[in-house]
Coordinates of C-alpha atoms and ligand atoms in Angstrom, one line a residue:
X1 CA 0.0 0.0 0.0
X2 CA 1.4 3.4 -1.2
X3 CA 0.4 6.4 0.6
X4 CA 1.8 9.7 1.5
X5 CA 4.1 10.8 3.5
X6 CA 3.4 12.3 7.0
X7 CA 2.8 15.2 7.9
X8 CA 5.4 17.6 7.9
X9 CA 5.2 21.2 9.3
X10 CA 5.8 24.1 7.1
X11 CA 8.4 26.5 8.2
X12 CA 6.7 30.1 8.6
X13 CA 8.9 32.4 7.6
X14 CA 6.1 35.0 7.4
X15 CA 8.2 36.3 10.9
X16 CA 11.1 37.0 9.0
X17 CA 9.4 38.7 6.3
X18 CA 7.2 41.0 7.8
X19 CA 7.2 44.6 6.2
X20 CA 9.2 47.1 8.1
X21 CA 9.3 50.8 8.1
X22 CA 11.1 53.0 6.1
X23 CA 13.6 54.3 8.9
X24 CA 12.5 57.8 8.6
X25 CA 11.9 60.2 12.0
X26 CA 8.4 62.1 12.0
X27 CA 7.9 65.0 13.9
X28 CA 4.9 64.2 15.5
X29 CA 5.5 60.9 15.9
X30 CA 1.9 59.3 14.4
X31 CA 1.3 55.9 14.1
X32 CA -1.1 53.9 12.2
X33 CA -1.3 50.5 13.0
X34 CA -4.3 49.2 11.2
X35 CA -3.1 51.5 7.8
X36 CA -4.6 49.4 4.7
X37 CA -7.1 47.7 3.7
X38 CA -7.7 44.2 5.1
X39 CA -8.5 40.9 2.9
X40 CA -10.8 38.3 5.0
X41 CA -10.9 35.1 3.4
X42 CA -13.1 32.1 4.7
X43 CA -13.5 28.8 4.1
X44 CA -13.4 25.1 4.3
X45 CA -9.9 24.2 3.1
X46 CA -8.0 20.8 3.2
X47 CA -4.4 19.9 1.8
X48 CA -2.3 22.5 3.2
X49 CA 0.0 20.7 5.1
X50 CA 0.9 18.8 1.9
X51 CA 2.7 21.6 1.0
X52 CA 6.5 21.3 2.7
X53 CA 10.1 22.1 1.7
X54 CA 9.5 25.7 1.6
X55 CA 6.7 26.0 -0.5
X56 CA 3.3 27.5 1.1
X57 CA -0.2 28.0 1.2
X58 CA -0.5 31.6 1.6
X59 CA -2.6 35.0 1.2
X60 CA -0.5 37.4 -0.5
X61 CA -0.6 40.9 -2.1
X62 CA 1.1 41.4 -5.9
X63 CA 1.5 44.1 -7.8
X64 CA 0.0 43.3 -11.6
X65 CA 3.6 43.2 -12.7
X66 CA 5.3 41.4 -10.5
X67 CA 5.2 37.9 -9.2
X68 CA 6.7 38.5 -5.9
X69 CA 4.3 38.7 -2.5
X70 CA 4.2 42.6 -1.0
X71 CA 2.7 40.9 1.7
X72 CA 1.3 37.1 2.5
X73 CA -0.2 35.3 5.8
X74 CA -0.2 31.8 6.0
X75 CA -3.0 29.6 5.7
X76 CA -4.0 27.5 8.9
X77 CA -7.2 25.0 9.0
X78 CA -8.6 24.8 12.7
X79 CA -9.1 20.8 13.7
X80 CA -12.6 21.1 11.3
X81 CA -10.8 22.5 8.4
X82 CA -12.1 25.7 8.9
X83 CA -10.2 28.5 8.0
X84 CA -10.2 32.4 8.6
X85 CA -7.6 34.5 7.2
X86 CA -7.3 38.2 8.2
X87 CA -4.8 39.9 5.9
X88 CA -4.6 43.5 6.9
X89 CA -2.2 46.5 6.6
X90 CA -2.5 45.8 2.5
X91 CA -1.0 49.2 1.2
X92 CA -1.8 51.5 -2.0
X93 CA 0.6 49.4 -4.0
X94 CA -1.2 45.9 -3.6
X95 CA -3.2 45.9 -6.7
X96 CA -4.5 42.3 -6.4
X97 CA -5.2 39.6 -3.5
X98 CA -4.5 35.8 -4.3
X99 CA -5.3 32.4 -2.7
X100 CA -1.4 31.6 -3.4
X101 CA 1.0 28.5 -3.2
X102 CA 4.1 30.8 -2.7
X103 CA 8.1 29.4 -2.6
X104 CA 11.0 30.8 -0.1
X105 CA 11.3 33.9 -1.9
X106 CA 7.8 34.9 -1.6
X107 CA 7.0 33.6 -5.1
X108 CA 3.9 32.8 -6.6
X109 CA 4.0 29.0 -7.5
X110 CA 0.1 28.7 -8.4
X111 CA -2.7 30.6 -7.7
X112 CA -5.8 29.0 -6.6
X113 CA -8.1 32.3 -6.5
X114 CA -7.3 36.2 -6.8
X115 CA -9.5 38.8 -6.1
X116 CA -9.2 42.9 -7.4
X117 CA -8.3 45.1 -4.9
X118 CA -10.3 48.5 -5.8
X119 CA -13.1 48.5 -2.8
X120 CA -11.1 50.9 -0.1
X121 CA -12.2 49.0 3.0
X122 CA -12.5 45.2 3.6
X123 CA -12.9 43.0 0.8
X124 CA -14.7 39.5 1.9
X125 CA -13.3 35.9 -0.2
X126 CA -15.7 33.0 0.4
X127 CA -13.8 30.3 -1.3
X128 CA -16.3 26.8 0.0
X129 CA -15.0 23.8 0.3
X130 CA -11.9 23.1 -1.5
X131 CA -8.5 20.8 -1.5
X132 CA -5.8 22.6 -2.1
X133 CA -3.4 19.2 -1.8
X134 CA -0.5 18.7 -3.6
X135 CA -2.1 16.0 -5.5
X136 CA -4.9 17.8 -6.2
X137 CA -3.5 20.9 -7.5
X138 CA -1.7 18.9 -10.2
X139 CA -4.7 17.0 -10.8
X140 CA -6.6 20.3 -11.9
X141 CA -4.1 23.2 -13.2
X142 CA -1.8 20.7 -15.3
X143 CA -3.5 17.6 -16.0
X144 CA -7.3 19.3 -16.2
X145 CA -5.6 21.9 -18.2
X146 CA -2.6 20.4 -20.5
X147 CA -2.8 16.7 -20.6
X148 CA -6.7 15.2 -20.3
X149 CA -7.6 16.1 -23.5
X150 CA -5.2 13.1 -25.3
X151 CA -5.4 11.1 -21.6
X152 CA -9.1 10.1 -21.0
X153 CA -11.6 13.0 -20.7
X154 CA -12.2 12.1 -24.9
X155 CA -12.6 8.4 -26.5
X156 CA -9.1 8.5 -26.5
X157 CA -6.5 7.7 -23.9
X158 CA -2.7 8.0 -25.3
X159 CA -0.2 5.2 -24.6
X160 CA -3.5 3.8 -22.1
X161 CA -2.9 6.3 -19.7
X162 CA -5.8 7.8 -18.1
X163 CA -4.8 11.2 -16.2
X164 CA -8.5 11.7 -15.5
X165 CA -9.9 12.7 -11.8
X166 CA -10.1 9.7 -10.0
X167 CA -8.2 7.7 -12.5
X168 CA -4.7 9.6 -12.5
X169 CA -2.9 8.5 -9.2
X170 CA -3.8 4.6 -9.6
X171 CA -3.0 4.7 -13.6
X172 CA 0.2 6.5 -12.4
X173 CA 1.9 5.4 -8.7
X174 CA 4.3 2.2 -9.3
X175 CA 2.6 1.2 -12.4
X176 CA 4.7 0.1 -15.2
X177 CA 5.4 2.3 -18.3
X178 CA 4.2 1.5 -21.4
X179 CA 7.4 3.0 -23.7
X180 CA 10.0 2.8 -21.6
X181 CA 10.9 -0.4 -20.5
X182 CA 11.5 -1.5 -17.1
X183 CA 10.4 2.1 -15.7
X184 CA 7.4 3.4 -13.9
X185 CA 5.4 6.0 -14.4
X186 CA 5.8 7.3 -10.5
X187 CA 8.2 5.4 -8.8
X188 CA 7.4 6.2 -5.3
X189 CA 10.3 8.3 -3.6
X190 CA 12.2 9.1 -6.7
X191 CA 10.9 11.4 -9.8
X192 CA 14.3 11.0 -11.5
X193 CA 13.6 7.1 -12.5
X194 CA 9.7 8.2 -13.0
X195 CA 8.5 8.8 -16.6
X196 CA 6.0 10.7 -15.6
X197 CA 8.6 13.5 -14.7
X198 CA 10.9 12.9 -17.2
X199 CA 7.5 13.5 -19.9
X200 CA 7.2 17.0 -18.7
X201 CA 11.0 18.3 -17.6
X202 CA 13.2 16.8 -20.4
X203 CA 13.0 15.6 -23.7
X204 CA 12.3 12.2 -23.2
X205 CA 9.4 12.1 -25.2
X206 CA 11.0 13.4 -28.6
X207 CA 11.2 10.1 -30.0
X208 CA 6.9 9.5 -29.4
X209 CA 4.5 9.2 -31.6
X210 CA 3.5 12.6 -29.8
X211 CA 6.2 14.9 -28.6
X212 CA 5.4 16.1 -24.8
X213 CA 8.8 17.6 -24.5
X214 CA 7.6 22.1 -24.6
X215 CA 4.2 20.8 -23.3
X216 CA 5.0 22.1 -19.3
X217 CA 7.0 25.3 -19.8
X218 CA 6.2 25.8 -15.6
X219 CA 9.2 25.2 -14.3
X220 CA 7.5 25.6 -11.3
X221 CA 5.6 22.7 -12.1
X222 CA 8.2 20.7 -12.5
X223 CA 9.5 21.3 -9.3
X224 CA 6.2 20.7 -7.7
X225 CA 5.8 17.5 -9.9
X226 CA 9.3 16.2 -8.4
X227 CA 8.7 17.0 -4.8
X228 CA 5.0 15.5 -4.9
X229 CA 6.8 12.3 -6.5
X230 CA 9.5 12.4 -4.0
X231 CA 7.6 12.7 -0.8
X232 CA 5.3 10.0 -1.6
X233 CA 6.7 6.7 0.8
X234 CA 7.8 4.2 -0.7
X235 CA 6.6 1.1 1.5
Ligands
LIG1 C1 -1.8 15.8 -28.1 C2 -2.1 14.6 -27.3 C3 -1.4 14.4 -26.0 C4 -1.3 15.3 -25.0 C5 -1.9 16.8 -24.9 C6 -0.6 14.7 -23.9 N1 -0.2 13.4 -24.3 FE1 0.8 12.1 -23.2 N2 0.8 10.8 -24.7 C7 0.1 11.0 -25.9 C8 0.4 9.8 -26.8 C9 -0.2 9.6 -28.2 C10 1.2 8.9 -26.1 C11 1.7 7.6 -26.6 C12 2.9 7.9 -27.4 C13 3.5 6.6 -28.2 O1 2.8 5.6 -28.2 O2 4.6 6.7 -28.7 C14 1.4 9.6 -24.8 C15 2.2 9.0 -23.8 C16 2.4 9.6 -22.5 C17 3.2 8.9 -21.4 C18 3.9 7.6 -21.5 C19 3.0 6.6 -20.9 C20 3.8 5.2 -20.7 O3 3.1 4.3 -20.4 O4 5.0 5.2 -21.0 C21 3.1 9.8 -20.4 C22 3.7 9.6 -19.0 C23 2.3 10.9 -20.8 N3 1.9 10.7 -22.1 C24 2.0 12.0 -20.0 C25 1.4 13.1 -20.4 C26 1.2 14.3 -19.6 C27 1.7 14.4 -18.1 C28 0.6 15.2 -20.3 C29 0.2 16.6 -19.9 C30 1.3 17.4 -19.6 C31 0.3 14.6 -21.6 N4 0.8 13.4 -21.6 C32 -0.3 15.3 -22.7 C33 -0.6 12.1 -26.3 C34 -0.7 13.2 -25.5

């Protein structure tokens, strides 16, 4: 039996990161400290803790331009998976709010929901019930999105591979390729001997009847590909 890892708890390095002032003496010394405009997201949200090695589920603040967070609060699930984010302080230059996987550096990995930021006071995001797993999120912004269409959602599923919802982790985890021989398509614990991986980060594929090699341009997603593949316990 294959499952996932174990939990593992995600370094907060929100701490570290926290904006700080601009070093400047006033005068008359005034202080603001609920300046902004405050983002208050609800919901019923699973998977977080999924997310480890540095990457995070997050509440953030961009700029349209840039994909760096201005600002970002981590997302926490009380023991019924309830969640309340309060993400306040948002300054003029936060243009938009995102539901956000971000890395170390405060970059956005994936974004699961983003909201405009042009109401001046608090701006409410009701997100329901959603997953927001590892797994998941591959299931629905790269397989949904880039490989379904030739892999079961039509009459057609290429090389047999269904990478349909439901279908895609037991078509994929330590089951035998059908190309390469003597390789899996995950191999539990190691993305570098799984084809999978290989299909979307190198060229493996050039010599296919369909080339997948400049299918996933994400290098992101190949990084989030390789650590879901490692992490998954091989026992
Ligand atoms: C345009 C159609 C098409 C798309 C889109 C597509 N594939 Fe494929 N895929 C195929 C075909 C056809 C084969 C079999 C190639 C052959 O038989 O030489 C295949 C084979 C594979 C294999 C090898 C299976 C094995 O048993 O060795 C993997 C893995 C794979 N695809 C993954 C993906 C992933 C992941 C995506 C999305 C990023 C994707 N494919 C998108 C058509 C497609």
């Amino acid at each position: 039996m294959i499952k996932k890892k174990g939990m593992a708890m995600t370094i907060c390095m929100m701490m570290l990161l926290t904006s700080c002032d601009d070093g400047r003496l006033y005068e008359n010394q005034m202080i603001h400290p609920e300046e902004g405009r405050i983002v208050k997201l609800t919901g019923n949200i699973s998977g977080i803790d999924e997310w480890t090695n540095g990457y995070s589920v997050v509440v953030a603040g961009f700029t349209n331009e840039s994909e760096y967070a201005i600002i970002s609060k981590s997302v926490t699930t009380d023991n019924d998976g309830q969640t309340e984010v309060v993400l306040s302080g948002i300054n003029d230059e936060v243009e938009r709010v995102e539901l956000c996987v971000t890395n170390r550096l405060r970059k956005r990995i994936l974004t699961f929901q983003a909201v405009g930021l042009n109401a001046p006071d608090t701006i409410r995001m009701e997100v329901g019930t959603i997953n927001l797993g590892v797994y998941a999120s591959i299931q629905e912004q790269l397989f949904n999105t880039t490989c379904t269409s030739c892999h079961g959602a039509s009459t057609f599923a290429g090389a047999g591979l269904y990478l349909t919802e439901e279908k895609s982790y037991d078509a994929l985890v330590g089951e035998p390729s059908q190309l390469i021989n003597g390789m899996l398509l995950v191999n539990p614990g190691d993305a570098g001997t799984s084809v999978l991986y290989q299909t979307i980060a190198t060229d493996i594929s050039s010599t296919w009847k369909q080339d997948h090699s400049n299918m996933v341009m994400s290098t992101a997603m190949h990084d989030i590909v390789r650590t879901w593949i490692n992490n998954i316990a091989n026992d």
